[in-house]
Each structure stands twice: as structure tokens, then as C-alpha cells.
Tab-separated table of C-alpha atoms in Angstrom:
chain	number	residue	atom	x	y	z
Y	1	UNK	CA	-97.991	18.033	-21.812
Y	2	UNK	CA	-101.601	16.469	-22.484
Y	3	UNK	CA	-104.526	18.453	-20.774
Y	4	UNK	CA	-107.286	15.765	-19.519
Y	5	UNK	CA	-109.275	16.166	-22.584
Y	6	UNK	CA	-106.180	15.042	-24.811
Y	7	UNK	CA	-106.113	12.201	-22.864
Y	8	UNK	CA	-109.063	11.018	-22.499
Y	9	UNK	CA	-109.295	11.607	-26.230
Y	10	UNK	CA	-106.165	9.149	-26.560
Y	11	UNK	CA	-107.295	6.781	-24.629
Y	12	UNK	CA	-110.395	6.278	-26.969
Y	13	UNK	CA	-109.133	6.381	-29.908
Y	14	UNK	CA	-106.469	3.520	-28.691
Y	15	UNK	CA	-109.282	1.919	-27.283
Y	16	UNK	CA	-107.901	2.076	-23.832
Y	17	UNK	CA	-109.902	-0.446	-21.417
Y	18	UNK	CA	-110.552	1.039	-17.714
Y	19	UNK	CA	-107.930	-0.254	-15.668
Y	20	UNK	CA	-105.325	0.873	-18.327
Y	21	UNK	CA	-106.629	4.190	-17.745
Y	22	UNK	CA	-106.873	4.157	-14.250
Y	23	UNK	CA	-103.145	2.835	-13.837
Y	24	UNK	CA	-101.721	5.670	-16.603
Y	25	UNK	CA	-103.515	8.469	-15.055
Y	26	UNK	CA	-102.119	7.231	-11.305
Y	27	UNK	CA	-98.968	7.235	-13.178
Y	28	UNK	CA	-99.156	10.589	-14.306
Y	29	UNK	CA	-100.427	12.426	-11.318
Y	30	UNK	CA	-97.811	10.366	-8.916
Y	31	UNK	CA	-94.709	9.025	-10.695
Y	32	UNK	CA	-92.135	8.929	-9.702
Y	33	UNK	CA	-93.272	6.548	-7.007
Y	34	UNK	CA	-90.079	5.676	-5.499
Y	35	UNK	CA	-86.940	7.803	-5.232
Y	36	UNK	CA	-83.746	6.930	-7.495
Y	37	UNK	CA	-81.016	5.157	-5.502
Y	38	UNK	CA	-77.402	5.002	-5.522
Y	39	UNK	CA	-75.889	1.977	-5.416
Y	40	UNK	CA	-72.048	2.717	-5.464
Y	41	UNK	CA	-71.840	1.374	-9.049
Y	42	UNK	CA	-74.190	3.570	-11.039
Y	43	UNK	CA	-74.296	7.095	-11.542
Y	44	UNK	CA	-78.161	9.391	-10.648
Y	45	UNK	CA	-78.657	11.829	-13.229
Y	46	UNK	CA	-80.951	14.841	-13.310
Y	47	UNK	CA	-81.767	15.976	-16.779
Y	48	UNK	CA	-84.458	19.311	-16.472
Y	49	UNK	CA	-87.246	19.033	-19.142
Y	50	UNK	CA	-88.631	21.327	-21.541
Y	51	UNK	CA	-90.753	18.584	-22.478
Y	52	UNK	CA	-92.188	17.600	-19.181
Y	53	UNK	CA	-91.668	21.315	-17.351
Y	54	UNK	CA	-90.030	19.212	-14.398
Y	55	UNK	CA	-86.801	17.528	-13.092
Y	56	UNK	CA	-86.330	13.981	-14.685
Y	57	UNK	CA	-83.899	11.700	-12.351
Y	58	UNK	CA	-82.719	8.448	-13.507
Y	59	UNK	CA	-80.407	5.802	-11.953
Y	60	UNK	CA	-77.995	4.700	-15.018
Y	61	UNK	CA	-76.707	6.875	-17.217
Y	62	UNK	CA	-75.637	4.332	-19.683
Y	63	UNK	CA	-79.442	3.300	-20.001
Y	64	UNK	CA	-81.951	5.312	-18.726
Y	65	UNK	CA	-80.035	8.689	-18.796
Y	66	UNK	CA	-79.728	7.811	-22.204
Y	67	UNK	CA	-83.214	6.916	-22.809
Y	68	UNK	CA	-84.313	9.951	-20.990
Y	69	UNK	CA	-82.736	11.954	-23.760
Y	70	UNK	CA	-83.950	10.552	-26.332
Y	71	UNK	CA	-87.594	10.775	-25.573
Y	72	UNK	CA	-87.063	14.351	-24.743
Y	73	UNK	CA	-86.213	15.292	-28.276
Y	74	UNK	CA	-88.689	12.281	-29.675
Y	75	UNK	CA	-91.490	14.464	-31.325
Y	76	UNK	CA	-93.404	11.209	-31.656
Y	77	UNK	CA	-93.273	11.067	-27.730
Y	78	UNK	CA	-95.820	12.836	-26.100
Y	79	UNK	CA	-95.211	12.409	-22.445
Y	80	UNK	CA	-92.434	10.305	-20.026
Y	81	UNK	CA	-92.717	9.230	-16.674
Y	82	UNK	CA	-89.875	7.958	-14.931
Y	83	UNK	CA	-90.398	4.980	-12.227
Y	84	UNK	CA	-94.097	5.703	-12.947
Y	85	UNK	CA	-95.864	2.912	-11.068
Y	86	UNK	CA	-95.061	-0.937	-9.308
Y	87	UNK	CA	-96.628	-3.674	-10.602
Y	88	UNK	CA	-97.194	-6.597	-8.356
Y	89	UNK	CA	-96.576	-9.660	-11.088
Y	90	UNK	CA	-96.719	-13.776	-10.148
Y	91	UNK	CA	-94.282	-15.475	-13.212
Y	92	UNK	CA	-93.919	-18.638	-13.731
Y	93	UNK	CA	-90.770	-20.134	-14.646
Y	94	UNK	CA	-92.445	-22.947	-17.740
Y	95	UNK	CA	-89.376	-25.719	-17.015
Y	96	UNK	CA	-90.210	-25.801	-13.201
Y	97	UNK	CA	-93.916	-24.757	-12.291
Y	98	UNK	CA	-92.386	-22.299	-9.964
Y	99	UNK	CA	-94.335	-19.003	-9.649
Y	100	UNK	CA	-92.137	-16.088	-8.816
Y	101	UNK	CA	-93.744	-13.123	-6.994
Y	102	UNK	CA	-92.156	-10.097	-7.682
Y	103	UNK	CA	-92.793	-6.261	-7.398
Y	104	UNK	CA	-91.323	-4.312	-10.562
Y	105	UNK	CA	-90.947	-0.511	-11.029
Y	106	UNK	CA	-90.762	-0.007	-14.572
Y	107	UNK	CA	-88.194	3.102	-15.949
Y	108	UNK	CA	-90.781	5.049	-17.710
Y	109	UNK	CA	-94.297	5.217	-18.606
Y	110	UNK	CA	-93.765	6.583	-22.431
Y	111	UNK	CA	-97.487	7.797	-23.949
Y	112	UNK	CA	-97.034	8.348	-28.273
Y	113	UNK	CA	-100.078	9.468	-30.584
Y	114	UNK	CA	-100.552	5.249	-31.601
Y	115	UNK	CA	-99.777	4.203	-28.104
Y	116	UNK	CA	-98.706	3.949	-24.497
Y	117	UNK	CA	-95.671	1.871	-23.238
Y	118	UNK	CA	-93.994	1.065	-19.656
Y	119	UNK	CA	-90.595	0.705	-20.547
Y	120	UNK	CA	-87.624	-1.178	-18.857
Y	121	UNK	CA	-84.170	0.077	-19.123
Y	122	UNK	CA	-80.849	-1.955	-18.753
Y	123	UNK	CA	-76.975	-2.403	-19.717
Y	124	UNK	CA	-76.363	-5.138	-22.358
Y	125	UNK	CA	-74.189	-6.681	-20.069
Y	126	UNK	CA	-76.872	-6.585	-17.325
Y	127	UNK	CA	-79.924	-7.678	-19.727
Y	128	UNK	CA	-77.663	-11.304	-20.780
Y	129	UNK	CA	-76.771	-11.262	-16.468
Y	130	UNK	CA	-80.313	-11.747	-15.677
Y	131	UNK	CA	-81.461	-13.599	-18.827
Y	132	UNK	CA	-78.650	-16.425	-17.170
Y	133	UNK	CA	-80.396	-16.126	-13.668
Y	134	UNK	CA	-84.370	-15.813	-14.575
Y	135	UNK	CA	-84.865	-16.988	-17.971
Y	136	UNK	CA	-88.485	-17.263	-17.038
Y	137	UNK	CA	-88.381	-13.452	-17.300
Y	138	UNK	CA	-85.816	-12.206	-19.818
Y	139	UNK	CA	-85.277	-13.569	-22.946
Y	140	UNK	CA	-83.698	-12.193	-25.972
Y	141	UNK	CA	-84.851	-12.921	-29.691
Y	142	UNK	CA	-83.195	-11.791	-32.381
Y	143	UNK	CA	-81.830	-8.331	-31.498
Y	144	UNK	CA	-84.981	-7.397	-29.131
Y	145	UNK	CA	-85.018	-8.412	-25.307
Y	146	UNK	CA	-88.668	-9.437	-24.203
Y	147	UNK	CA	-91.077	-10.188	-21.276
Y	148	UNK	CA	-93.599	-12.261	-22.646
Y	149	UNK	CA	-95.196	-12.868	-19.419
Y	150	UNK	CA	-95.115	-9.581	-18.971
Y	151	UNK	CA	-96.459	-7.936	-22.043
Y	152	UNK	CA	-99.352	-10.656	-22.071
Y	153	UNK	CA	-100.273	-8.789	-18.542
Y	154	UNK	CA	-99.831	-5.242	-19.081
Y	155	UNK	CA	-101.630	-6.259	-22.744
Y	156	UNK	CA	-104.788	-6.490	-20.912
Y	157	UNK	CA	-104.729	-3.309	-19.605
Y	158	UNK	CA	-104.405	-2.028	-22.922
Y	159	UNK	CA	-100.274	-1.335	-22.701
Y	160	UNK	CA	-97.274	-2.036	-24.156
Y	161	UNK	CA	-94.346	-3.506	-22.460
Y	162	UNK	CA	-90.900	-2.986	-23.671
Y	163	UNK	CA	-87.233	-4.139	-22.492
Y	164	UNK	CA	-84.475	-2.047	-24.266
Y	165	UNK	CA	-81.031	-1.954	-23.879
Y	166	UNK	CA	-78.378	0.686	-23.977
Y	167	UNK	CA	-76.874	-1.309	-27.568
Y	168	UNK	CA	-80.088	0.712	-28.747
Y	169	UNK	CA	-78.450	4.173	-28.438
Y	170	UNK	CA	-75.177	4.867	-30.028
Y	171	UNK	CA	-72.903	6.520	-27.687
Y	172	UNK	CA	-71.912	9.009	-29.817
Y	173	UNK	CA	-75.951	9.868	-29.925
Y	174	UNK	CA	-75.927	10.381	-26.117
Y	175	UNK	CA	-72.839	12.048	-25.578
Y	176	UNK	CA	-73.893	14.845	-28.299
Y	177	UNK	CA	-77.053	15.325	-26.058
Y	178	UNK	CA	-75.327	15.202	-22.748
Y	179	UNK	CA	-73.473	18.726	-24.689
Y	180	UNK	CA	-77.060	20.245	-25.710
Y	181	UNK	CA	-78.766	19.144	-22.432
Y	182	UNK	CA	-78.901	22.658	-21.672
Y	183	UNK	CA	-80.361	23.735	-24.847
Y	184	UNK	CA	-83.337	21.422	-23.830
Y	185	UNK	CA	-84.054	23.182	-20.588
Y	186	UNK	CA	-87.229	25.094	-20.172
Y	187	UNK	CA	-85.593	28.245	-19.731
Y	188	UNK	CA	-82.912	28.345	-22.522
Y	189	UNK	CA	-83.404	30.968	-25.505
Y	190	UNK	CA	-84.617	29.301	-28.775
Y	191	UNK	CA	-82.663	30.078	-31.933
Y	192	UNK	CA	-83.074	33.723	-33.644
Y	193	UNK	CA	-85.331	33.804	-36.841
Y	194	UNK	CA	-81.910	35.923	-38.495
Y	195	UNK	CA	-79.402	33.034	-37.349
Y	196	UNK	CA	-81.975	30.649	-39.129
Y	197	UNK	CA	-81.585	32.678	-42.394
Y	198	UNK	CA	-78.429	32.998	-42.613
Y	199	UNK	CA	-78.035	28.847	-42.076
Y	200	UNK	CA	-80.287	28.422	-45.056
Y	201	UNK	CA	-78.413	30.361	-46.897
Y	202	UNK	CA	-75.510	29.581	-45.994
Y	203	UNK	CA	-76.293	25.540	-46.587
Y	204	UNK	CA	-78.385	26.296	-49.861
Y	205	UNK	CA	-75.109	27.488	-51.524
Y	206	UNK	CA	-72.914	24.536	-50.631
Y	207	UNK	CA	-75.126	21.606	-49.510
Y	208	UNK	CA	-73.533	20.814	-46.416
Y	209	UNK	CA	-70.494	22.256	-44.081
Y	210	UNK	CA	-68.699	21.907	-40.875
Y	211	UNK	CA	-69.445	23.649	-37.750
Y	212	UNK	CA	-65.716	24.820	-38.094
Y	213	UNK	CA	-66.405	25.747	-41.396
Y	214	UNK	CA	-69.738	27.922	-39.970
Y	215	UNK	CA	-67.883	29.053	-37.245
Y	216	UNK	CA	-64.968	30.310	-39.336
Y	217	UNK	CA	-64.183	33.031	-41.628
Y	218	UNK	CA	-67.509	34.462	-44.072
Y	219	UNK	CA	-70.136	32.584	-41.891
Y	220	UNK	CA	-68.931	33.712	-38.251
Y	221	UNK	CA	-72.232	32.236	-36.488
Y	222	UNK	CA	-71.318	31.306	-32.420
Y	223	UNK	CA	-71.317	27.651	-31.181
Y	224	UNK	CA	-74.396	28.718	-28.720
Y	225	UNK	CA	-76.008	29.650	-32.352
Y	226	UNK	CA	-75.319	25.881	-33.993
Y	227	UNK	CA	-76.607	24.400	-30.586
Y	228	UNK	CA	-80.105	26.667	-30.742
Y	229	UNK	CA	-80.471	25.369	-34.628
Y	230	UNK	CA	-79.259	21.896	-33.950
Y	231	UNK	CA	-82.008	21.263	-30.978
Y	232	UNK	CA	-84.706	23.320	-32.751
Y	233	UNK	CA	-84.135	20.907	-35.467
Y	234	UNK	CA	-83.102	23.655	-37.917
Y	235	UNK	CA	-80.205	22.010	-39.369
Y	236	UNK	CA	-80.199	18.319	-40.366
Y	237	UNK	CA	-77.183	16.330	-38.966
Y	238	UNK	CA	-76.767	12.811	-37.488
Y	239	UNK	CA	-75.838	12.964	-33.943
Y	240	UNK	CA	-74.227	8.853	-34.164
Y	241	UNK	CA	-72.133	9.526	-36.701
Y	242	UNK	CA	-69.408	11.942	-35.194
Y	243	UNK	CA	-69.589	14.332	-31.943
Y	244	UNK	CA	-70.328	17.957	-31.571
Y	245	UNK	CA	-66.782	18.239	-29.749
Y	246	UNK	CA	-65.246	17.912	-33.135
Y	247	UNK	CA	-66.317	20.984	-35.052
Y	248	UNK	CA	-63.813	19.970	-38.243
Y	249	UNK	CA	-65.986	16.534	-39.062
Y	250	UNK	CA	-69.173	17.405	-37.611
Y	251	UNK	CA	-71.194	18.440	-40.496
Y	252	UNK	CA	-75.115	19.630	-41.048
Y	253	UNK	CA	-77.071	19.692	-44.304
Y	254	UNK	CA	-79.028	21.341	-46.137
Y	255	UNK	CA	-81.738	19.108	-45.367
Y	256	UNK	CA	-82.299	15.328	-44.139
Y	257	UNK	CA	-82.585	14.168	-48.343
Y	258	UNK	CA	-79.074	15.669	-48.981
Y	259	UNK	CA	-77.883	14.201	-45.948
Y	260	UNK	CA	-79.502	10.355	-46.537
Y	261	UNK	CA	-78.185	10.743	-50.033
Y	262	UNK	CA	-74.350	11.405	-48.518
Y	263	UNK	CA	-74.731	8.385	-45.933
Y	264	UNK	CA	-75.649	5.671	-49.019
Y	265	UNK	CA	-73.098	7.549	-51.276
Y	266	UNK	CA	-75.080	8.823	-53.438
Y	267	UNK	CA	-73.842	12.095	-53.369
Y	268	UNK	CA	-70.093	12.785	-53.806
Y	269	UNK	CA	-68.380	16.053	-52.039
Y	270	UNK	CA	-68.456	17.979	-55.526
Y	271	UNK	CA	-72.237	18.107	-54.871
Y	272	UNK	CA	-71.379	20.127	-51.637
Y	273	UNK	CA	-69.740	22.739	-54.232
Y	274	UNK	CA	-72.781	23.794	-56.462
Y	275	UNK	CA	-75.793	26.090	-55.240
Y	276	UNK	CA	-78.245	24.275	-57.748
Y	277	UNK	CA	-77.406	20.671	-56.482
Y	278	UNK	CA	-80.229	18.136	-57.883
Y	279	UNK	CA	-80.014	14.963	-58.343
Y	280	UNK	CA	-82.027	14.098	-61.804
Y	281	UNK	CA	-83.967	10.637	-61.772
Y	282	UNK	CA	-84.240	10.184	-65.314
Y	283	UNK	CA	-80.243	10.323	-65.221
Y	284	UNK	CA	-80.618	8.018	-62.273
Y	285	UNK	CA	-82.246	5.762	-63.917
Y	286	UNK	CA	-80.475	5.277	-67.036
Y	287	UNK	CA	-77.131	4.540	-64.679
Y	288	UNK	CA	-78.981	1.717	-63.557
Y	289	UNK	CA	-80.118	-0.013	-66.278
């Protein structure tokens, strides 16, 4: 959490212009300004933050839930607000003339070290739904959903608007998360300097392993242990590739190189064997050529 100073620190160096200010300090002091709501066909979702010190609720779980998580273990994010403010917009569809009022709650208010964003938070499915009905207002190009009219707004207070979508996050990512949630919380017990030792060594002999292989015979370390390293960011693994509920192809590395190298197959599984596993560039190299 940012003390005042921080802020107002941020805000300079982004060059921040008053109302921005104004609006993301209402935002912290009073999100969220409306309550989440139940609508019979999506599912509220409380998620407690170490991050934030407080309860975060959010009204999807295929979207913002999901979202929720991953700014909690973002280190680039800072700070996240959910339903942090209303902004009272006139658009204007461009084929018609017609000006649309309308009052929007954005999901969160998300504040990084090069900048602060209001974010909106939607299904796929929903996004291309309203893109059909109010093209004035959601438009997709390329593989990034917009709001021009709204960005060029919320761009002169200094903000950046963003529309994401749940095809963002793969699902894999968020149900690994939805199993560590409770390592996140403010009260859970962080990871043992001796557990953290014995995972180096453990992954400097052999380059990368299975949690069944940790959890099994000559390592012996508890699934509570791998979930303390794993959100402490101890052990490099990629949470979209498999899921924590199966231990026999879950595997973490010796560090995030090692692991890059064995996602472009670069490295082969005999690497995995040898303590003294380098990879020499001049050999590289002469492959190539």
C-alpha cells in the first residue's frame, strides 16, 4: 500500500494533472462505491488480500475474479481498487449523431510504477454481445477490445483506460490461483528459509522436477511447503501450462532461464540429469551457422 507521500510522488513523476488526482485519491479512500450484485447468472467472489490488507469482492469469476488474482501476485501492480468510482460519460454513436448518456463503474482502478489504469472486465462472449449492440462503445482491433471514446476522456485526466477480456487469462492460470488463494492471505505463514534450501538444492542437482517427484521419496517436502515457495516466488514454474492438482506433470525449475529454455526446446530432459547443466554459446553458435 502507497503512504500519501508515495503518491503524491507518483503522481508527479507521471505528470498527473489535478482532476486525475482528485478522482484516484476519491477512488482510493471510497471504492468500492457500489456493492457487487448477483444476478442469478454470475457467481460474487471474495478473494482476502495480502496486497491490499482488505476483502476484494468481484461479480464474475471468469473475468474479474480472475483479474483480481492476477494483480494480487503482479509485483508491477502497486495498488487495485475494485468498482473504484462512476463516471458520468455522453458517447456518441459516429454513424447516427446520437449521444448516449451513460453512468459506468469501472472493475478496478489498477495504479503501476509507469502508470494508473481504470480497467473494465468482461467474458469474450459478453465483450462481441455488446460490441453487436453499441458499437459506438466497444470495438475490438486486432486481439485488444477498446473504448476510444473513452480513453480520449479518462486521457485528460491523466489515465489509462483498458477493456480486457477473460481470453487474456488462461484458465489453467486461474484455477492454480483459486488453489493458492489462501497462501495469498494476509495471515498465512511465508515459506521457511530451511524449506528454501533444501529446494535449491534439490533443483541445482537436477534442473527441474515434479512436485510428486519433491514430494516423494529423498526430497519428502509437504504440499503446504511447494505452495509457500510457489507464491513467494521461490521456485520458477508456469502456472498455464499444467495445474497444481496434478503433482506428476507439474514441474518447477531451477530458475525462469532453465525453464524458458525447456518451453522453446532448447533444453532436452538429459539436461534435467546433470548438476553442472550450462548451456555453452560458442557451441550454440557454431550449431547455427
Amino acid at each position: 500500500m502507497l503512504e500519501n507521500q508515495q503518491l503524491e510522488e507518483l503522481f508527479n513523476r507521471l505528470g498527473t494533472p489535478e482532476p486525475g488526482r482528485r478522482l484516484v485519491s476519491k477512488a482510493r479512500d471510497q471504492a468500492p462505491v457500489r456493492d457487487v450484485r448477483s444476478t442469478g447468472r454470475n457467481v460474487i467472489t471474495l478473494l482476502a488480500s495480502r496486497k491490499m490488507q482488505r476483502e476484494i469482492a468481484t461479480e464474475s469469476r471468469q473475468a474479474e475474479y480472475a483479474a483480481a488474482l492476477e494483480h494480487e501476485v503482479n509485483p508491477e501492480v502497486l495498488e487495485y481498487y475494485p468498482q473504484p468510482c462512476t463516471l458520468q460519460l455522453e458517447l456518441i454513436d459516429p454513424s447516427t449523431a446520437e449521444v448516449f448518456p451513460i453512468d459506468h463503474t469501472p472493475d478496478f482502478l489498477v495504479i503501476r510504477p509507469t502508470r494508473i489504469e481504470l480497467q473494465e472486465w468482461k467474458t469474450e462472449d459478453k465483450l462481441m454481445h455488446l460490441a453487436r449492440r453499441q458499437p459506438w462503445r466497444y470495438e475490438k482491433q486486432g486481439s485488444q477490445w477498446r473504448s476510444p471514446q473513452i480513453e480520449a476522456y479518462l486521457a485528460k485526466f491523466g489515465l489509462v483506460y483498458e477493456i480486457h477480456s477473460n481470453a487474456e487469462i488462461h484458465p489453467n492460470r486461474t484455477k492454480n490461483w483459486e488453489v493458492l488463494e489462501d497462501y495469498l492471505h494476509v495471515g498465512a505463514p511465508a515459506c521457511s528459509s530451511v524449506t528454501v534450501h533444501r529446494l535449491r538444492d534439490a533443483l541445482a542437482d537436477h534442473g527441474r522436477l515434479s512436485l510428486r517427484d519433491l514430494q516423494g521419496p529423498g526430497f519428502d517436502f509437504l504440499p503446504d511447503e511447494l505452495n509457500q515457495a510457489i507464491v513467494a516466488g521461490h521456485l520458477a514454474c508456469d502456472l498455464s501450462s499444467e495445474l497444481l492438482s496434478r503433482p506428476d506433470s507439474f514441474m518447477v525449475y531451477r530458475d525462469a532461464a532453465l525453464m524458458s529454455f525447456f518451453a522453446e526446446g532448447l533444453a532436452t530432459p538429459a539436461a534435467e540429469l546433470s548438476p553442472s547443466f550450462a548451456l555453452s554459446l560458442a557451441h550454440w553458435r557454431s550449431l547455427s551457422l
